[in-house]
Short mmCIF file of N, CA and C in Angstrom, two decimals:
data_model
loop_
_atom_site.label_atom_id
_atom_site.label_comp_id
_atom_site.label_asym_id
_atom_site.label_seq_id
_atom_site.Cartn_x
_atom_site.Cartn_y
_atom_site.Cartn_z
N UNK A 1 -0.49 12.62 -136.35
CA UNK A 1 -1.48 12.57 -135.30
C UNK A 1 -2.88 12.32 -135.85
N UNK A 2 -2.76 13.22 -136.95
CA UNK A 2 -4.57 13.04 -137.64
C UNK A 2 -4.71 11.22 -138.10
N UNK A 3 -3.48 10.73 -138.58
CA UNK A 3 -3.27 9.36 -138.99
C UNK A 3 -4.23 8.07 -137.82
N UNK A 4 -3.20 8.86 -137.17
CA UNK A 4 -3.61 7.93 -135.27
C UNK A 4 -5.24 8.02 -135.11
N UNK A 5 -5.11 9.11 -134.94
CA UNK A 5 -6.99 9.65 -135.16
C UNK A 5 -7.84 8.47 -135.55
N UNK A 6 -7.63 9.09 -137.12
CA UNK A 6 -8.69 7.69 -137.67
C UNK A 6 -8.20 6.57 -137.85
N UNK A 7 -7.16 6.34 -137.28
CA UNK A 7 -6.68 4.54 -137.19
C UNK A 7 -7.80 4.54 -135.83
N UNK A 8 -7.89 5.28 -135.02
CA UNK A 8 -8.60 4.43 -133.34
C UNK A 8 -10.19 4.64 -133.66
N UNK A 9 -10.61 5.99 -134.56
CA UNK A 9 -11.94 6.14 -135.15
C UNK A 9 -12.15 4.81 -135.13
N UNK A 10 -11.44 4.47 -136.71
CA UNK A 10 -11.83 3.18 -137.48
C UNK A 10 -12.06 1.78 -136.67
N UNK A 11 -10.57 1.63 -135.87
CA UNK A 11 -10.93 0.64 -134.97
C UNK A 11 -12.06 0.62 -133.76
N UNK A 12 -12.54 1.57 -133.29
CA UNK A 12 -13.62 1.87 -132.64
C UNK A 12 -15.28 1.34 -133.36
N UNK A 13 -15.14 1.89 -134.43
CA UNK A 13 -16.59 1.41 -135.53
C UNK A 13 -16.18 -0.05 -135.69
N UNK A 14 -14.92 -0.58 -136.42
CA UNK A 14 -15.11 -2.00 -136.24
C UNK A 14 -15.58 -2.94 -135.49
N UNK A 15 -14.95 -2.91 -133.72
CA UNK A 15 -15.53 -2.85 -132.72
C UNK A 15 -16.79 -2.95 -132.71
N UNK A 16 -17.26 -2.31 -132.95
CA UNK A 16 -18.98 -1.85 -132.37
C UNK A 16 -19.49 -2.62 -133.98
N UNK A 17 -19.14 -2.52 -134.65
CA UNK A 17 -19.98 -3.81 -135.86
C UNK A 17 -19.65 -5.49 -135.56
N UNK A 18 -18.63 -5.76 -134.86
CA UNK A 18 -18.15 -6.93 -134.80
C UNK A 18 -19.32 -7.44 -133.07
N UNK A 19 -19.36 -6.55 -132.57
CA UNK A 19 -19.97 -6.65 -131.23
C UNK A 19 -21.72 -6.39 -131.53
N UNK A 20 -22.13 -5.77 -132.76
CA UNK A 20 -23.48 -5.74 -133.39
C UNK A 20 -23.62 -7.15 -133.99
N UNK A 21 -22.82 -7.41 -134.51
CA UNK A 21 -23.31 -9.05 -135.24
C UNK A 21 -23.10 -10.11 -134.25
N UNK A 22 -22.31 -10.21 -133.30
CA UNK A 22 -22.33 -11.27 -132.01
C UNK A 22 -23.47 -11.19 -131.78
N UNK A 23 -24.19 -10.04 -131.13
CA UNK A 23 -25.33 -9.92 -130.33
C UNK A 23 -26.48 -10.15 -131.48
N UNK A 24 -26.63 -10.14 -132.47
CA UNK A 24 -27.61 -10.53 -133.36
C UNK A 24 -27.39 -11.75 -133.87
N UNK A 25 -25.69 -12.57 -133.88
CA UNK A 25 -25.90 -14.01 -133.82
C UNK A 25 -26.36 -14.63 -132.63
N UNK A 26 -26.25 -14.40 -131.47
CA UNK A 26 -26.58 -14.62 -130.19
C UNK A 26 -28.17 -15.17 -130.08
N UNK A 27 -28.91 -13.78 -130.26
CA UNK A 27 -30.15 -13.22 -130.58
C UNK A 27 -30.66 -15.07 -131.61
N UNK A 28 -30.26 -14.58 -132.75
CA UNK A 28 -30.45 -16.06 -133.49
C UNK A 28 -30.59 -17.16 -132.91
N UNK A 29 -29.38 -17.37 -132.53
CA UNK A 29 -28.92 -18.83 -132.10
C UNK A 29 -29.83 -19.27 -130.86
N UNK A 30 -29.87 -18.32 -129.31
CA UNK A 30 -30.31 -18.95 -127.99
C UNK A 30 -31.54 -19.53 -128.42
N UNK A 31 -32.35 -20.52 -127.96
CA UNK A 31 -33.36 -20.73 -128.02
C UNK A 31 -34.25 -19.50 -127.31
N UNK A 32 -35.45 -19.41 -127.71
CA UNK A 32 -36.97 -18.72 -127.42
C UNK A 32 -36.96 -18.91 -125.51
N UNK A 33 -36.82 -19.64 -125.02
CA UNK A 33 -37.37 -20.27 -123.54
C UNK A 33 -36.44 -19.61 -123.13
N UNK A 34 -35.01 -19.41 -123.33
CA UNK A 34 -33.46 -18.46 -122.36
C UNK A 34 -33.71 -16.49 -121.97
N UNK A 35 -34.94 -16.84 -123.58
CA UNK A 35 -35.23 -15.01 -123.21
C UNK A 35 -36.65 -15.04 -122.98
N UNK A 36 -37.41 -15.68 -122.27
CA UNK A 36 -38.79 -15.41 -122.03
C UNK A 36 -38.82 -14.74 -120.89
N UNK A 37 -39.48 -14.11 -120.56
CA UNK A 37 -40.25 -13.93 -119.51
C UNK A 37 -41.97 -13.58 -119.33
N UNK A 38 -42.34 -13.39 -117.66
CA UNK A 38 -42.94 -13.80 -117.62
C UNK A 38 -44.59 -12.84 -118.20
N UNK A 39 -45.48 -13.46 -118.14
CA UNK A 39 -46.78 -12.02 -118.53
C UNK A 39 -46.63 -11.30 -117.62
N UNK A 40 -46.93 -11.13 -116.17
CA UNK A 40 -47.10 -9.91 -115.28
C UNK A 40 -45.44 -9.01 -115.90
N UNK A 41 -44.37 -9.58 -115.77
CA UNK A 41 -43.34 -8.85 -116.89
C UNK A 41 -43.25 -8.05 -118.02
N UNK A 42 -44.24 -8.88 -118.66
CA UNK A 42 -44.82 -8.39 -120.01
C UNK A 42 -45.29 -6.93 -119.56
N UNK A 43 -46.45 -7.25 -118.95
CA UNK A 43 -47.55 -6.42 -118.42
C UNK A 43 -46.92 -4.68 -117.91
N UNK A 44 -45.88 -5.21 -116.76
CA UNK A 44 -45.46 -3.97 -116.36
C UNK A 44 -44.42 -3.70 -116.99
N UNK A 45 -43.44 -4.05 -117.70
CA UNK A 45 -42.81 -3.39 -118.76
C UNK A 45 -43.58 -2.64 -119.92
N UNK A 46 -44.53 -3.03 -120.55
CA UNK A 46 -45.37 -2.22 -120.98
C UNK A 46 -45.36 -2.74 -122.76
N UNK A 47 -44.84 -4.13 -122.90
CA UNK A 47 -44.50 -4.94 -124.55
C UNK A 47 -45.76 -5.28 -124.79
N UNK A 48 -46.54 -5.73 -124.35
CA UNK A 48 -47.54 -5.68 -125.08
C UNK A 48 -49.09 -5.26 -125.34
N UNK A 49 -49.42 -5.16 -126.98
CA UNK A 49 -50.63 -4.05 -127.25
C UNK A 49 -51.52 -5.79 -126.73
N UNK A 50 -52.45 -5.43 -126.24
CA UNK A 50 -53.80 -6.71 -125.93
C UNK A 50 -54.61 -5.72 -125.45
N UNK A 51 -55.46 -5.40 -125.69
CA UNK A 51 -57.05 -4.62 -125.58
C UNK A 51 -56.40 -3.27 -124.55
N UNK A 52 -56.34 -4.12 -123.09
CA UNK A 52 -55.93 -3.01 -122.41
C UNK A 52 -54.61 -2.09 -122.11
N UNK A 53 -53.85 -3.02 -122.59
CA UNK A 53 -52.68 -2.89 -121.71
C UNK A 53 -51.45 -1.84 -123.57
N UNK A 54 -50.86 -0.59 -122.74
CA UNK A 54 -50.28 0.39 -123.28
C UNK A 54 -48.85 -0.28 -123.47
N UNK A 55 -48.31 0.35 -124.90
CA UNK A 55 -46.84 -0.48 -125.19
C UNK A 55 -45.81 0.91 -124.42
N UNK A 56 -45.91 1.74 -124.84
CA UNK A 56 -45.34 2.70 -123.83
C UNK A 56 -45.83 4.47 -124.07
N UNK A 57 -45.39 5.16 -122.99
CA UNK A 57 -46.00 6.30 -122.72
C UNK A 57 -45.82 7.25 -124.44
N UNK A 58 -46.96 7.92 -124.61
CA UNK A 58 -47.20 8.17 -125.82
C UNK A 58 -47.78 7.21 -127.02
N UNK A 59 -47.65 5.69 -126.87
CA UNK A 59 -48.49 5.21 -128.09
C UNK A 59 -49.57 4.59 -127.17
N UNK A 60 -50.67 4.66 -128.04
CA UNK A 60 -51.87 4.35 -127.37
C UNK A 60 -52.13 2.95 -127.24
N UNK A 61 -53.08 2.59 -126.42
CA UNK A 61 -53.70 1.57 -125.94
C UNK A 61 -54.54 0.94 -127.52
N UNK A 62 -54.26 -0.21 -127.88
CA UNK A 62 -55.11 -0.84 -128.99
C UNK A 62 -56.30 -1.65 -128.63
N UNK A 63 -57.57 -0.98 -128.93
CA UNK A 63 -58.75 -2.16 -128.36
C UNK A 63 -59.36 -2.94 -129.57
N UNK A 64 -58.99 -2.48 -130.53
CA UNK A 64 -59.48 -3.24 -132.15
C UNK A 64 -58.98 -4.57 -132.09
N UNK A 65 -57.60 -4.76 -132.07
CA UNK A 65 -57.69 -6.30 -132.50
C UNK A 65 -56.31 -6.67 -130.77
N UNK A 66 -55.97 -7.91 -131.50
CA UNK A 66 -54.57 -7.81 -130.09
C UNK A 66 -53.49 -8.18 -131.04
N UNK A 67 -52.39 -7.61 -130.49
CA UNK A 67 -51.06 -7.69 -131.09
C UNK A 67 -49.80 -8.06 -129.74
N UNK A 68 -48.68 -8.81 -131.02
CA UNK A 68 -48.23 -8.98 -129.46
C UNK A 68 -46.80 -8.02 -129.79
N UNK A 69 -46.22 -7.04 -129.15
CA UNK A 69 -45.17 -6.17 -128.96
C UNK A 69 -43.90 -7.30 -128.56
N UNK A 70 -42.67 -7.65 -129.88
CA UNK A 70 -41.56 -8.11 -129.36
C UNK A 70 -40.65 -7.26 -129.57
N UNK A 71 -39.34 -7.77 -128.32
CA UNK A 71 -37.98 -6.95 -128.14
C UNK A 71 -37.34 -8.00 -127.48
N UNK A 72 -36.91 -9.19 -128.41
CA UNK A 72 -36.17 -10.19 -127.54
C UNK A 72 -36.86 -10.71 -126.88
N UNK A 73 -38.15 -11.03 -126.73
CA UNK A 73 -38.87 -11.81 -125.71
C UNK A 73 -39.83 -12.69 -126.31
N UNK A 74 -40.29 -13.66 -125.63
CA UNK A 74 -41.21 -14.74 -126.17
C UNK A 74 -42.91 -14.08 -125.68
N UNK A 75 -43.64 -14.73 -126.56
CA UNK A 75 -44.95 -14.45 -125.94
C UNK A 75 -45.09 -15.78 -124.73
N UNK A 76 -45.52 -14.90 -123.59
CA UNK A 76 -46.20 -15.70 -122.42
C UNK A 76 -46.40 -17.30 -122.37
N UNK A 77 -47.34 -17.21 -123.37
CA UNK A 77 -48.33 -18.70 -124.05
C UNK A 77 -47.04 -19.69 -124.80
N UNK A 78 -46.50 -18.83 -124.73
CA UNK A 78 -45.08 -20.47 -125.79
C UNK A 78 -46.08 -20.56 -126.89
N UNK A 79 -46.66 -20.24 -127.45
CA UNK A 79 -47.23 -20.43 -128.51
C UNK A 79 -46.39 -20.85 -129.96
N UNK A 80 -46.06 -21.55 -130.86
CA UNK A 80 -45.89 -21.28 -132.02
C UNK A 80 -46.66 -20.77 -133.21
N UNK A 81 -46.31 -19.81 -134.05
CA UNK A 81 -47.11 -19.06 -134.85
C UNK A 81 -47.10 -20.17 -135.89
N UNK A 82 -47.88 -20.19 -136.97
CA UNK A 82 -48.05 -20.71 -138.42
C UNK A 82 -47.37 -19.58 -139.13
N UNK A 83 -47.35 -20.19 -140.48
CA UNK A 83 -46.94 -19.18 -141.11
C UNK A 83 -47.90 -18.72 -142.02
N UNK A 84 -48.37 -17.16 -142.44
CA UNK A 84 -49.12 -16.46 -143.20
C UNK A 84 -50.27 -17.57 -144.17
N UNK A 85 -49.38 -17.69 -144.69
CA UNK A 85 -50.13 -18.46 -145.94
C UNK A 85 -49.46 -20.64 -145.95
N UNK A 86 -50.67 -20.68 -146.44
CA UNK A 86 -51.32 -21.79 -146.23
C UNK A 86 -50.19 -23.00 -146.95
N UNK A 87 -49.70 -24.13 -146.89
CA UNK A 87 -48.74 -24.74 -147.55
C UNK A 87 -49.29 -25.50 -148.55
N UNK A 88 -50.34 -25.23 -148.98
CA UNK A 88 -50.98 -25.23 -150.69
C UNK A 88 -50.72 -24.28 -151.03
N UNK A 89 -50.21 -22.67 -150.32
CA UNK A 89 -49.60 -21.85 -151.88
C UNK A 89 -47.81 -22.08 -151.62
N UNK A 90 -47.26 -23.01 -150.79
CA UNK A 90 -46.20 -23.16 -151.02
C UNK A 90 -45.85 -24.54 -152.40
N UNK A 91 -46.92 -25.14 -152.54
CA UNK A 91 -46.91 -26.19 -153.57
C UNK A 91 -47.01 -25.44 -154.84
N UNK A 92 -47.77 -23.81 -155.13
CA UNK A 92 -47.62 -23.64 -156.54
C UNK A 92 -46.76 -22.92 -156.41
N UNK A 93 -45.79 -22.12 -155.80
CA UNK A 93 -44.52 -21.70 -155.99
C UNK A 93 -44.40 -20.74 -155.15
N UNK A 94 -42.71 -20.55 -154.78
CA UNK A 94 -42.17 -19.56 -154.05
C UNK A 94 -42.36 -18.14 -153.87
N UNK A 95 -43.01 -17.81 -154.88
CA UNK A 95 -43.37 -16.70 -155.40
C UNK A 95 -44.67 -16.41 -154.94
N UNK A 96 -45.50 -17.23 -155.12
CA UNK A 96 -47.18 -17.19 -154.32
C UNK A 96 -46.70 -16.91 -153.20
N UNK A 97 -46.27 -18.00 -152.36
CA UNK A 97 -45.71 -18.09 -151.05
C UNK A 97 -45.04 -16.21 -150.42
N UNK A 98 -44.76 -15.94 -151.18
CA UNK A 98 -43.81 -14.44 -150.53
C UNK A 98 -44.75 -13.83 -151.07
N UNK A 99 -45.52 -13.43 -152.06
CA UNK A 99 -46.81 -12.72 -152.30
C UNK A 99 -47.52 -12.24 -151.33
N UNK A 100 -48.02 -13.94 -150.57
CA UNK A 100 -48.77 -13.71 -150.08
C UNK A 100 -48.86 -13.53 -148.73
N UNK A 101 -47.45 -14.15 -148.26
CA UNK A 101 -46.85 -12.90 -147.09
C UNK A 101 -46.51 -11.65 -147.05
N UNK A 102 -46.12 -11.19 -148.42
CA UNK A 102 -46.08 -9.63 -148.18
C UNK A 102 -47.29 -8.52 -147.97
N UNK A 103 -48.13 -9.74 -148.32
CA UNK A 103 -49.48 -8.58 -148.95
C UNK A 103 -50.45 -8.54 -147.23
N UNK A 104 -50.35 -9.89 -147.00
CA UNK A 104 -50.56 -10.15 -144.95
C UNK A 104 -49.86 -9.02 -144.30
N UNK A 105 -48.68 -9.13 -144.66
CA UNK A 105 -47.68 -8.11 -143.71
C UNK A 105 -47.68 -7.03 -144.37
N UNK A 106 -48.31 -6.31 -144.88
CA UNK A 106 -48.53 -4.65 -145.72
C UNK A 106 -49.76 -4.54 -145.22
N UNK A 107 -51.17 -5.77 -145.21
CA UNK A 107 -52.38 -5.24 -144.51
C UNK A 107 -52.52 -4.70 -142.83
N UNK A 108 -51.59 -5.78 -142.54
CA UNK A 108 -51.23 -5.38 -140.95
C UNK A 108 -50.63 -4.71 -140.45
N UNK A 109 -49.44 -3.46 -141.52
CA UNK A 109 -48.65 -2.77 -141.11
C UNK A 109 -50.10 -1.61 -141.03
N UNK A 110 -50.55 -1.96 -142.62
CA UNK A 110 -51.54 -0.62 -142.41
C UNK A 110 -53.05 -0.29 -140.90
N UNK A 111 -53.39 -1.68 -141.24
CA UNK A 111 -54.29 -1.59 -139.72
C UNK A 111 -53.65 -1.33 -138.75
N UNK A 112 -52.17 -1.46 -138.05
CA UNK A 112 -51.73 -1.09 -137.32
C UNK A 112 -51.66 0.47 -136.82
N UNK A 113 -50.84 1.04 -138.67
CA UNK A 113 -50.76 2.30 -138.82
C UNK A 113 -52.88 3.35 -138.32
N UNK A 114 -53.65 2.49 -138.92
CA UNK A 114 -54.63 3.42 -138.78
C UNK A 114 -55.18 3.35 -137.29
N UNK A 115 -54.99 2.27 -136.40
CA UNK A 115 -55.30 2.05 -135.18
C UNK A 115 -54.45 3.23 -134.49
N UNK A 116 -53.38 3.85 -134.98
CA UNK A 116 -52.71 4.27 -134.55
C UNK A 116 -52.93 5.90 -134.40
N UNK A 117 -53.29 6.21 -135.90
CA UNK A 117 -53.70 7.52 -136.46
C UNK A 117 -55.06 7.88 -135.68
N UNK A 118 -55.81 6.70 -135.37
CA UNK A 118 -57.38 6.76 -134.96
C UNK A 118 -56.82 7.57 -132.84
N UNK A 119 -55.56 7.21 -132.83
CA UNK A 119 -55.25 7.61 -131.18
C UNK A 119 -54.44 9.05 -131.38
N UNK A 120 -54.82 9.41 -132.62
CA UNK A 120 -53.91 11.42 -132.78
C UNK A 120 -52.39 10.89 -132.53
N UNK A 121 -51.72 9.96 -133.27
CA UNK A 121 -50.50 9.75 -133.31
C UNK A 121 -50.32 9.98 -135.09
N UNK A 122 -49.00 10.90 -135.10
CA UNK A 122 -48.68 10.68 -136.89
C UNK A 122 -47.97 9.47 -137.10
N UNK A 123 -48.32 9.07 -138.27
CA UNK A 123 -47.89 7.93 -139.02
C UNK A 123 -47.11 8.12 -139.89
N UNK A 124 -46.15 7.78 -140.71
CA UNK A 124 -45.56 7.71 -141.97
C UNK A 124 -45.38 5.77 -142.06
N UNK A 125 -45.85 5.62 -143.55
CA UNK A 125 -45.35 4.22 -143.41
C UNK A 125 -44.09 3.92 -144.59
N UNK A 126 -43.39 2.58 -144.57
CA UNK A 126 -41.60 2.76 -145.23
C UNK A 126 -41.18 3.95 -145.39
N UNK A 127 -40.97 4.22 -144.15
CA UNK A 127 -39.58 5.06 -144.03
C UNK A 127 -38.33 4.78 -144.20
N UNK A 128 -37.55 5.35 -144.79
CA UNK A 128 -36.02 5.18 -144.68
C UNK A 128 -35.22 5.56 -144.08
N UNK A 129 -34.21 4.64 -143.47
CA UNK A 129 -33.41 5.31 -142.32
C UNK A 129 -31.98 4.73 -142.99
N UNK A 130 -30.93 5.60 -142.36
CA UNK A 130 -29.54 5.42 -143.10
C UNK A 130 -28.76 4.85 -141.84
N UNK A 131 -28.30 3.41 -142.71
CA UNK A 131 -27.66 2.87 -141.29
C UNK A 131 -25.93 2.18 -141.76
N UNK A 132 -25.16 1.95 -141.25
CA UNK A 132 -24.13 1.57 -142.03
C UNK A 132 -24.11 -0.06 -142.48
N UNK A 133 -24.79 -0.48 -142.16
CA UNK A 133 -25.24 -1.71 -142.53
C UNK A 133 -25.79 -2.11 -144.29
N UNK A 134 -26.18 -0.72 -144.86
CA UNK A 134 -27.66 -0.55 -145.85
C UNK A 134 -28.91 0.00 -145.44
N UNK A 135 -29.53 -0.04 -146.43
CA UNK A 135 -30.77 0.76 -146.48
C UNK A 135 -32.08 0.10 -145.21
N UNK A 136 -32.54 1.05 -144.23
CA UNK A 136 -33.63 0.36 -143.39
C UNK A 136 -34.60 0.63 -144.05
N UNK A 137 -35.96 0.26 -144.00
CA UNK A 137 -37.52 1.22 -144.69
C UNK A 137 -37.47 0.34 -143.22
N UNK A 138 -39.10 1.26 -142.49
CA UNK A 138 -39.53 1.17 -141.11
C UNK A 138 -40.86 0.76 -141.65
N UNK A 139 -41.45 0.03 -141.15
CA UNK A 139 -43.17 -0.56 -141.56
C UNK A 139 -43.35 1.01 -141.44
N UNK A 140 -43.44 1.56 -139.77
CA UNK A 140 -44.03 2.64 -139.51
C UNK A 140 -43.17 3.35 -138.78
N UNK A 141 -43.43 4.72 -139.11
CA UNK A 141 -42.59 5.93 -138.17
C UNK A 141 -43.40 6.84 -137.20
N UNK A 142 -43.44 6.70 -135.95
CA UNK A 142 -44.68 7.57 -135.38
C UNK A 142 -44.11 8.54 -134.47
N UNK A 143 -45.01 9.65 -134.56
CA UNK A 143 -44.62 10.38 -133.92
C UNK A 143 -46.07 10.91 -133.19
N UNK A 144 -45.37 11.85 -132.11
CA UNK A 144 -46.59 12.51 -131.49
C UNK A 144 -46.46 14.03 -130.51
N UNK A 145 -47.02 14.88 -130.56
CA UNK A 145 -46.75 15.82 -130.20
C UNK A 145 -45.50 16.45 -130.84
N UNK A 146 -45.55 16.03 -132.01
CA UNK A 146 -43.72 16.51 -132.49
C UNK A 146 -42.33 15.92 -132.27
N UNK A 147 -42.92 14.88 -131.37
CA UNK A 147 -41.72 14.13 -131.07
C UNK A 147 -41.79 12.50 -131.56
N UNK A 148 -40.81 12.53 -132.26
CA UNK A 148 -40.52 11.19 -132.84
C UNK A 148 -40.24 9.78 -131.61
N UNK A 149 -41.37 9.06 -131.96
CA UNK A 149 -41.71 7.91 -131.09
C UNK A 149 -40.91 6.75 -131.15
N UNK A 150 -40.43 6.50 -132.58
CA UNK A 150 -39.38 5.66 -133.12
C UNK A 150 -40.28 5.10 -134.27
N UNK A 151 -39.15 3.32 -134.47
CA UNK A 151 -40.31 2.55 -135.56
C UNK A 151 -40.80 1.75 -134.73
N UNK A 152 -41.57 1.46 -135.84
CA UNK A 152 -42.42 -0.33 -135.78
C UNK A 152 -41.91 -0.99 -136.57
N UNK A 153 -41.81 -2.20 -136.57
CA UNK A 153 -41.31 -3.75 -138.13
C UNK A 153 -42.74 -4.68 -137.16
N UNK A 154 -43.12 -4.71 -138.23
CA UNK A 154 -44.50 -5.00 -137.84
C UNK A 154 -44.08 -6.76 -139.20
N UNK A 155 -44.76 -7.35 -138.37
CA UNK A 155 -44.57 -9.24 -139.14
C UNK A 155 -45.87 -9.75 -138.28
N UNK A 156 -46.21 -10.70 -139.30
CA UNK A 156 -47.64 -11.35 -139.14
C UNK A 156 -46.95 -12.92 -139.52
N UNK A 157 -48.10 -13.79 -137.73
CA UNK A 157 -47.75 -15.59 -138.29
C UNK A 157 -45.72 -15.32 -138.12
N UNK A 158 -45.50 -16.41 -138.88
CA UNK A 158 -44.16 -16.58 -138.45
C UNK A 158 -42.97 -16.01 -139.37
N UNK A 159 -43.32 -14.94 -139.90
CA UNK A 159 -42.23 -14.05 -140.88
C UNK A 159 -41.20 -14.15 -140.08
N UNK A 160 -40.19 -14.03 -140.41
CA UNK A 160 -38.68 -14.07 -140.10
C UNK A 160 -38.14 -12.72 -139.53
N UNK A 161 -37.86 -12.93 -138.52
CA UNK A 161 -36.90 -11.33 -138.51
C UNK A 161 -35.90 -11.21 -138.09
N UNK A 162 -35.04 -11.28 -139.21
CA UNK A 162 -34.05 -11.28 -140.19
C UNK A 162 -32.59 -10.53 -139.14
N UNK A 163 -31.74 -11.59 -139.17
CA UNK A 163 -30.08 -11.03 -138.23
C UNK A 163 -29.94 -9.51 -138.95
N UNK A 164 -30.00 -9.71 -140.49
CA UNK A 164 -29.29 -8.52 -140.76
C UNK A 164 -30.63 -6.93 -140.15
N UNK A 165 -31.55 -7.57 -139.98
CA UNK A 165 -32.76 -6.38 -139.99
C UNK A 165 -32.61 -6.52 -138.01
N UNK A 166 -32.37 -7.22 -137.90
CA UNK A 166 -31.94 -6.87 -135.48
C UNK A 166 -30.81 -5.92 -135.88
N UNK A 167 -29.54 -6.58 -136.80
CA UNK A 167 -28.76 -5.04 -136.62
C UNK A 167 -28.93 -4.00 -137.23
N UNK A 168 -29.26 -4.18 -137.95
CA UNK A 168 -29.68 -2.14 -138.10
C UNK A 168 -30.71 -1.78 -136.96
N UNK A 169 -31.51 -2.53 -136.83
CA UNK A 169 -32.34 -1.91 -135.81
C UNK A 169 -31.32 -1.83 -134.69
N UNK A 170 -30.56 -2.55 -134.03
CA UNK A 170 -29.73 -2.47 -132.93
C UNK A 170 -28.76 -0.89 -133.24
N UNK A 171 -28.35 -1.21 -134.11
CA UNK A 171 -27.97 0.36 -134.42
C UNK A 171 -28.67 1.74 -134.62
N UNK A 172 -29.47 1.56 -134.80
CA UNK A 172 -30.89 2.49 -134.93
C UNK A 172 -31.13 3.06 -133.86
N UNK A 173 -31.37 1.82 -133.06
CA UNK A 173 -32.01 2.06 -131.49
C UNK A 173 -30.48 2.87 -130.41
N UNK A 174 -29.17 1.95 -131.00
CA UNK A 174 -28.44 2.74 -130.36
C UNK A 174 -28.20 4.25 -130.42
N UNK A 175 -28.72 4.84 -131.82
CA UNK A 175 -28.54 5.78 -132.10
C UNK A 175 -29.19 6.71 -131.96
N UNK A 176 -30.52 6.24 -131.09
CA UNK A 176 -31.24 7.37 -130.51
C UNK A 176 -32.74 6.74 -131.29
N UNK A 177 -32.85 5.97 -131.91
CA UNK A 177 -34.35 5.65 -132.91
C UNK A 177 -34.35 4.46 -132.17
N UNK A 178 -35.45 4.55 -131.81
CA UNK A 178 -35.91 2.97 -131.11
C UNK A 178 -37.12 2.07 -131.99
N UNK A 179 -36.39 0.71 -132.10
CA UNK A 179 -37.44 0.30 -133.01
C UNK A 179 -37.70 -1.02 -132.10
N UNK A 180 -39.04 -1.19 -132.27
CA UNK A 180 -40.11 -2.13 -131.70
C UNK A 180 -40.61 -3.45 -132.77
N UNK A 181 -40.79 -4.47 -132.49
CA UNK A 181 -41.09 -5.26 -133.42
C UNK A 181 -42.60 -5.56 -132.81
N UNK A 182 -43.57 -5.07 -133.85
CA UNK A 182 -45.12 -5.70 -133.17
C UNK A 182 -45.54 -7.11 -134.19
N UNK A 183 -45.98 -8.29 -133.47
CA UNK A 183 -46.23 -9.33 -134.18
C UNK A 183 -47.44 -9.96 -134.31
N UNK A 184 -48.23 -9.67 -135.57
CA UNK A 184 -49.72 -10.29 -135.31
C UNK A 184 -49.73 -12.49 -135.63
N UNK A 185 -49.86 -12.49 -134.42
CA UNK A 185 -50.41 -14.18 -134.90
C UNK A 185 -51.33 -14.68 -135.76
N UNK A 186 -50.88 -15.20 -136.81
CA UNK A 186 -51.95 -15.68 -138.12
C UNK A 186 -52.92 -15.96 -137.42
N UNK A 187 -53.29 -16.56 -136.43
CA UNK A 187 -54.80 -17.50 -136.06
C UNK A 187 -55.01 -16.28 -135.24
N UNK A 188 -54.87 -15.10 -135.16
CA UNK A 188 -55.57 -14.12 -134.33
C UNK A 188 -56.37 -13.53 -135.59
#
């Protein structure tokens, strides 16, 4: 009987990983325009930080710079982002090139993080979370009043975010941790 057990366990978790990577090939594959919707959408769902407008109850309103809050959705504007750094540091090497996106996307996790701290929210930044996928680190972990808010994966311009990094977050989020992707546009 205990056999049976974790034969339907096992097949149960398979399941639910085989049905995590569909929905994050999915995610990949549709074009941008199949999951847009619209700003007043935006607006009253509550995705995005822009001067006034709150991402949800407990994180504060950002008036410092504008950011745009994704979860599967396009920004409003159809905009395409650039990417971080300039394609003269992709001519002296690959290595400049990811440098100098990481160091964009570490300044913006942190301005994020202190915009954040500045609204009496706690911060932790790379956090680690245990997922069966591998190891997550979270840009940011916030909490408030004692209660854990979830993450952020905070990407600047057109960083990638990555099938394998939707499923852990998809698992994350199923698991009670909700993670948010906030995206600063290079030309902002």
């Amino acid at each position: 009987m205990k056999d049976v057990l974790k034969l339907i366990k096992k097949s149960i978790e398979v399941v639910f990983v085989i049905i995590l990577i569909l929905t994050c090939m999915v995610l990949t594959v549709i074009p941008a325009s199949a999951k847009s919707i619209s700003y007043d959408q935006l607006h009253h769902s509550c995705t995005v930080f822009h001067n006034n407008y709150t991402a949800q109850e407990g994180i504060p309103t950002i008036t410092t710079s504008s950011y745009i809050v994704r979860r599967n959705v396009t920004v409003p504007s159809g905009n395409m982002y650039l990417g971080v750094a300039s394609s003269t540091a992709a001519t002296e090497g690959t290595q400049s090139l990811i440098q100098a996106n990481r160091t964009a996307g570490n300044l913006f996790r942190d301005e994020l993080a202190t915009a954040l701290r500045a609204e009496g929210r706690t911060v932790n930044t790379e956090v680690y979370k245990w997922t069966p996928f591998g190891k997550r680190y979270m840009d940011l972990d916030v909490w408030h009043n004692g209660v854990n808010l979830g993450g952020i994966e905070t990407k600047v311009g057109g960083s990638r975010y990555l099938p394998l990094q939707r499923l852990k977050d998809a698992w994350l989020d199923a698991n009670g941790y909700p993670v948010q992707l906030v995206r600063k546009p290079a030309n902002w």
